[in-house]
């Protein structure tokens, strides 16, 4: 995400941008659904979500992602923030390994043919569950899996997972650069489309009108996800020595 921020800074240098890395290692989406504002400023304008790596696929993943998205989109609007944040999902493409992550890099390089096996399937991450939420709330969903899966499975030189992965399910610096490029490409498309709009309506007025016309829909996963107040049961952190 820092690569994307640096590009935004260089592309729009006169704006007062601020970068916040709210990542928490070894934490799945259910934690962030409960404690999002311990990691994300309530005044954020753009929020990137990447939870495919640490979240086990299934109904719980879908429900937790919806709770997280609804809490971000339903924040209180103020004069400083008259619109909800722009939320974008990013997805890394390797498989959920859980306790099988002990295989690490040695096994990664020994895989005979990319992702062609029962353990490395198109649907073996939480990305399909998250995409249900993305489609329902009309949130962009940007996928490294979609970009690389078939090329890796075909063993195309330069497109093997081993070139982009630190281990079975974490990107290395090349993987992070790939995800940044995917996000930057999408932002460029959105910015180009906005600047080319011919109706003369300002971007802020256009965005405000869209928000007024499209209120937050009813929750997919009910009961429970229609409850929007954050409940983060974490005690005080250790004070500095």
CSV table of C-alpha atoms in Angstrom, one decimal:
chain,number,residue,atom,x,y,z
A,1,UNK,CA,0.0,0.0,0.0
A,2,UNK,CA,3.0,2.4,0.5
A,3,UNK,CA,3.8,2.0,-3.2
A,4,UNK,CA,0.3,3.1,-4.1
A,5,UNK,CA,0.6,6.1,-1.7
A,6,UNK,CA,3.9,7.2,-3.1
A,7,UNK,CA,2.4,7.1,-6.6
A,8,UNK,CA,-0.6,9.2,-5.4
A,9,UNK,CA,1.8,11.7,-3.8
A,10,UNK,CA,3.8,12.0,-7.1
A,11,UNK,CA,0.6,12.2,-9.2
A,12,UNK,CA,-1.2,14.8,-7.1
A,13,UNK,CA,1.6,16.5,-5.2
A,14,UNK,CA,-0.3,19.5,-4.0
A,15,UNK,CA,-2.9,17.7,-1.9
A,16,UNK,CA,-2.3,17.1,1.8
A,17,UNK,CA,-2.1,13.3,1.6
A,18,UNK,CA,-1.6,11.2,4.7
A,19,UNK,CA,-0.6,7.5,4.8
A,20,UNK,CA,-1.7,5.1,7.6
A,21,UNK,CA,-0.7,1.4,7.6
A,22,UNK,CA,-3.4,-0.3,9.7
A,23,UNK,CA,-2.2,-3.9,9.1
A,24,UNK,CA,-2.1,-6.4,11.9
A,25,UNK,CA,-0.1,-9.6,11.3
A,26,UNK,CA,-1.7,-13.0,11.6
A,27,UNK,CA,-5.2,-11.4,12.0
A,28,UNK,CA,-8.2,-12.4,9.9
A,29,UNK,CA,-11.0,-10.2,8.8
A,30,UNK,CA,-13.2,-11.0,11.8
A,31,UNK,CA,-10.8,-9.1,14.1
A,32,UNK,CA,-10.9,-6.0,11.8
A,33,UNK,CA,-14.7,-6.2,11.6
A,34,UNK,CA,-14.8,-5.7,15.4
A,35,UNK,CA,-11.8,-3.3,15.8
A,36,UNK,CA,-11.5,-1.5,12.5
A,37,UNK,CA,-11.2,2.0,14.0
A,38,UNK,CA,-8.3,1.0,16.1
A,39,UNK,CA,-6.4,0.6,12.8
A,40,UNK,CA,-8.2,2.9,10.4
A,41,UNK,CA,-8.7,6.7,11.0
A,42,UNK,CA,-12.4,7.5,11.1
A,43,UNK,CA,-11.6,10.4,8.7
A,44,UNK,CA,-10.0,8.2,6.0
A,45,UNK,CA,-11.0,9.1,2.4
A,46,UNK,CA,-9.7,5.8,0.8
A,47,UNK,CA,-9.5,2.4,2.5
A,48,UNK,CA,-7.7,-0.6,1.0
A,49,UNK,CA,-8.8,-4.0,2.4
A,50,UNK,CA,-6.5,-7.1,1.9
A,51,UNK,CA,-7.7,-10.0,4.0
A,52,UNK,CA,-7.5,-13.0,1.6
A,53,UNK,CA,-4.2,-14.2,3.0
A,54,UNK,CA,-5.1,-14.6,6.7
A,55,UNK,CA,-8.8,-15.5,6.4
A,56,UNK,CA,-10.1,-19.1,6.1
A,57,UNK,CA,-12.8,-19.4,3.4
A,58,UNK,CA,-16.4,-19.9,4.3
A,59,UNK,CA,-19.5,-18.3,5.6
A,60,UNK,CA,-17.7,-16.7,8.6
A,61,UNK,CA,-15.4,-14.9,6.2
A,62,UNK,CA,-18.3,-13.6,4.2
A,63,UNK,CA,-20.2,-12.4,7.3
A,64,UNK,CA,-17.1,-10.7,8.8
A,65,UNK,CA,-16.2,-8.9,5.6
A,66,UNK,CA,-19.7,-7.6,5.3
A,67,UNK,CA,-19.6,-6.3,8.9
A,68,UNK,CA,-16.3,-4.6,8.2
A,69,UNK,CA,-17.6,-3.0,5.0
A,70,UNK,CA,-20.9,-1.8,6.6
A,71,UNK,CA,-19.0,-0.1,9.4
A,72,UNK,CA,-16.8,1.7,7.0
A,73,UNK,CA,-19.6,2.8,4.7
A,74,UNK,CA,-21.9,3.9,7.5
A,75,UNK,CA,-19.6,6.2,9.5
A,76,UNK,CA,-21.0,9.5,10.6
A,77,UNK,CA,-20.8,12.1,7.9
A,78,UNK,CA,-19.4,15.5,8.8
A,79,UNK,CA,-18.5,18.8,7.1
A,80,UNK,CA,-14.9,17.5,6.9
A,81,UNK,CA,-16.1,14.1,5.6
A,82,UNK,CA,-19.4,14.6,3.7
A,83,UNK,CA,-19.0,11.2,2.0
A,84,UNK,CA,-18.2,7.7,3.2
A,85,UNK,CA,-14.7,6.5,2.3
A,86,UNK,CA,-13.9,4.9,-1.0
A,87,UNK,CA,-13.4,1.2,-0.1
A,88,UNK,CA,-11.3,-1.1,-2.3
A,89,UNK,CA,-10.6,-4.8,-1.8
A,90,UNK,CA,-7.3,-6.3,-2.8
A,91,UNK,CA,-6.7,-10.0,-3.0
A,92,UNK,CA,-3.5,-12.1,-3.1
A,93,UNK,CA,-4.0,-15.2,-5.0
A,94,UNK,CA,-2.3,-18.2,-3.3
A,95,UNK,CA,-4.2,-20.7,-1.2
A,96,UNK,CA,-5.4,-20.8,2.4
A,97,UNK,CA,-2.9,-23.1,4.1
A,98,UNK,CA,-3.7,-22.8,7.8
A,99,UNK,CA,-1.5,-25.3,9.7
A,100,UNK,CA,-0.1,-26.5,6.4
A,101,UNK,CA,1.9,-23.3,6.1
A,102,UNK,CA,4.8,-25.2,7.7
A,103,UNK,CA,5.7,-26.4,4.2
A,104,UNK,CA,7.1,-22.9,3.4
A,105,UNK,CA,9.3,-22.0,0.5
A,106,UNK,CA,11.0,-25.4,0.0
A,107,UNK,CA,7.7,-27.0,-1.0
A,108,UNK,CA,6.8,-23.9,-3.1
A,109,UNK,CA,9.8,-24.4,-5.4
A,110,UNK,CA,9.1,-28.1,-5.7
A,111,UNK,CA,5.6,-27.8,-7.1
A,112,UNK,CA,5.7,-29.5,-10.5
A,113,UNK,CA,3.2,-27.4,-12.3
A,114,UNK,CA,2.1,-24.2,-10.7
A,115,UNK,CA,-1.3,-24.4,-9.1
A,116,UNK,CA,-2.5,-27.5,-10.8
A,117,UNK,CA,-3.4,-29.7,-7.9
A,118,UNK,CA,-6.2,-30.3,-5.5
A,119,UNK,CA,-4.5,-28.1,-2.9
A,120,UNK,CA,-4.1,-25.1,-5.2
A,121,UNK,CA,-7.4,-24.3,-6.7
A,122,UNK,CA,-9.1,-21.2,-8.0
A,123,UNK,CA,-11.5,-21.2,-5.1
A,124,UNK,CA,-9.1,-22.1,-2.3
A,125,UNK,CA,-9.0,-18.6,-0.8
A,126,UNK,CA,-11.6,-16.4,0.9
A,127,UNK,CA,-11.6,-14.2,-2.3
A,128,UNK,CA,-14.9,-15.7,-3.6
A,129,UNK,CA,-16.6,-15.1,-0.3
A,130,UNK,CA,-15.3,-11.5,-0.2
A,131,UNK,CA,-16.5,-10.9,-3.7
A,132,UNK,CA,-20.1,-11.6,-2.7
A,133,UNK,CA,-19.8,-8.6,-0.4
A,134,UNK,CA,-18.0,-6.5,-3.0
A,135,UNK,CA,-20.7,-7.1,-5.6
A,136,UNK,CA,-23.5,-6.5,-3.2
A,137,UNK,CA,-22.1,-3.2,-2.0
A,138,UNK,CA,-20.6,-2.2,-5.4
A,139,UNK,CA,-17.0,-2.1,-4.1
A,140,UNK,CA,-14.1,-2.6,-6.5
A,141,UNK,CA,-12.4,-6.0,-6.0
A,142,UNK,CA,-8.8,-6.1,-7.4
A,143,UNK,CA,-7.3,-9.6,-7.8
A,144,UNK,CA,-3.8,-10.8,-8.2
A,145,UNK,CA,-5.2,-14.3,-8.6
A,146,UNK,CA,-7.1,-13.2,-11.7
A,147,UNK,CA,-4.0,-11.7,-13.1
A,148,UNK,CA,-1.6,-14.6,-12.5
A,149,UNK,CA,-3.4,-17.9,-11.8
A,150,UNK,CA,-3.7,-19.4,-15.3
A,151,UNK,CA,-0.2,-18.2,-16.3
A,152,UNK,CA,1.3,-19.9,-13.2
A,153,UNK,CA,-0.7,-23.0,-13.8
A,154,UNK,CA,0.6,-23.2,-17.3
A,155,UNK,CA,4.2,-22.8,-15.9
A,156,UNK,CA,4.9,-19.7,-18.0
A,157,UNK,CA,8.4,-18.3,-17.4
A,158,UNK,CA,8.3,-15.2,-15.3
A,159,UNK,CA,4.8,-15.9,-14.0
A,160,UNK,CA,5.4,-18.7,-11.5
A,161,UNK,CA,4.2,-18.2,-7.9
A,162,UNK,CA,7.8,-18.7,-6.7
A,163,UNK,CA,8.7,-15.4,-8.3
A,164,UNK,CA,6.1,-13.5,-6.4
A,165,UNK,CA,5.7,-15.4,-3.1
A,166,UNK,CA,7.7,-15.4,0.0
A,167,UNK,CA,6.0,-18.6,1.1
A,168,UNK,CA,2.8,-20.4,0.2
A,169,UNK,CA,0.5,-17.5,1.0
A,170,UNK,CA,2.5,-14.3,1.4
A,171,UNK,CA,3.8,-12.1,-1.4
A,172,UNK,CA,7.5,-11.0,-1.6
A,173,UNK,CA,8.6,-7.6,-2.8
A,174,UNK,CA,7.7,-8.6,-6.4
A,175,UNK,CA,4.3,-9.7,-5.3
A,176,UNK,CA,3.7,-6.4,-3.4
A,177,UNK,CA,4.8,-4.5,-6.5
A,178,UNK,CA,2.4,-6.5,-8.6
A,179,UNK,CA,-0.5,-5.7,-6.3
A,180,UNK,CA,0.4,-2.0,-6.2
A,181,UNK,CA,0.5,-1.9,-10.0
A,182,UNK,CA,-3.0,-3.5,-10.1
A,183,UNK,CA,-4.3,-0.9,-7.7
A,184,UNK,CA,-2.6,2.0,-9.5
A,185,UNK,CA,-4.0,0.9,-12.8
A,186,UNK,CA,-7.5,0.9,-11.4
A,187,UNK,CA,-7.1,4.4,-9.8
A,188,UNK,CA,-5.8,5.7,-13.1
A,189,UNK,CA,-8.9,4.4,-14.9
A,190,UNK,CA,-11.2,6.0,-12.3
A,191,UNK,CA,-9.4,9.3,-12.5
A,192,UNK,CA,-9.4,9.3,-16.3
A,193,UNK,CA,-13.2,8.5,-16.3
A,194,UNK,CA,-13.9,11.3,-13.8
A,195,UNK,CA,-11.9,13.9,-15.7
A,196,UNK,CA,-13.6,13.0,-19.0
A,197,UNK,CA,-17.1,13.3,-17.7
A,198,UNK,CA,-18.9,15.7,-20.1
A,199,UNK,CA,-21.9,16.8,-18.1
A,200,UNK,CA,-19.9,19.6,-16.3
A,201,UNK,CA,-20.9,18.4,-12.8
A,202,UNK,CA,-18.0,18.7,-10.3
A,203,UNK,CA,-16.6,15.5,-8.9
A,204,UNK,CA,-17.6,16.4,-5.3
A,205,UNK,CA,-21.2,17.1,-6.3
A,206,UNK,CA,-21.3,14.0,-8.5
A,207,UNK,CA,-20.1,11.8,-5.6
A,208,UNK,CA,-22.4,13.4,-3.1
A,209,UNK,CA,-25.4,12.8,-5.4
A,210,UNK,CA,-24.4,9.2,-5.9
A,211,UNK,CA,-24.3,8.7,-2.2
A,212,UNK,CA,-27.7,10.3,-1.7
A,213,UNK,CA,-29.2,8.1,-4.4
A,214,UNK,CA,-27.6,4.9,-3.1
A,215,UNK,CA,-28.1,4.5,0.7
A,216,UNK,CA,-26.6,1.5,2.5
A,217,UNK,CA,-28.7,-1.5,1.6
A,218,UNK,CA,-30.1,-4.1,4.0
A,219,UNK,CA,-27.6,-6.5,5.5
A,220,UNK,CA,-26.9,-9.7,3.6
A,221,UNK,CA,-26.1,-11.7,6.7
A,222,UNK,CA,-28.9,-11.1,9.3
A,223,UNK,CA,-29.3,-11.0,12.2
A,224,UNK,CA,-26.2,-9.3,13.4
A,225,UNK,CA,-24.7,-7.5,10.5
A,226,UNK,CA,-27.4,-4.8,10.6
A,227,UNK,CA,-25.7,-3.8,13.9
A,228,UNK,CA,-23.2,-1.0,13.0
A,229,UNK,CA,-21.8,0.1,16.3
A,230,UNK,CA,-18.1,-1.0,16.7
A,231,UNK,CA,-17.5,-3.4,19.6
A,232,UNK,CA,-13.8,-3.9,20.1
A,233,UNK,CA,-13.0,-5.8,23.3
A,234,UNK,CA,-9.3,-5.0,23.6
A,235,UNK,CA,-7.7,-3.6,26.7
A,236,UNK,CA,-5.2,-0.9,27.0
A,237,UNK,CA,-1.8,-1.4,25.3
A,238,UNK,CA,1.4,-1.6,27.3
A,239,UNK,CA,2.7,1.9,28.1
A,240,UNK,CA,6.2,2.8,27.0
A,241,UNK,CA,9.0,2.2,29.4
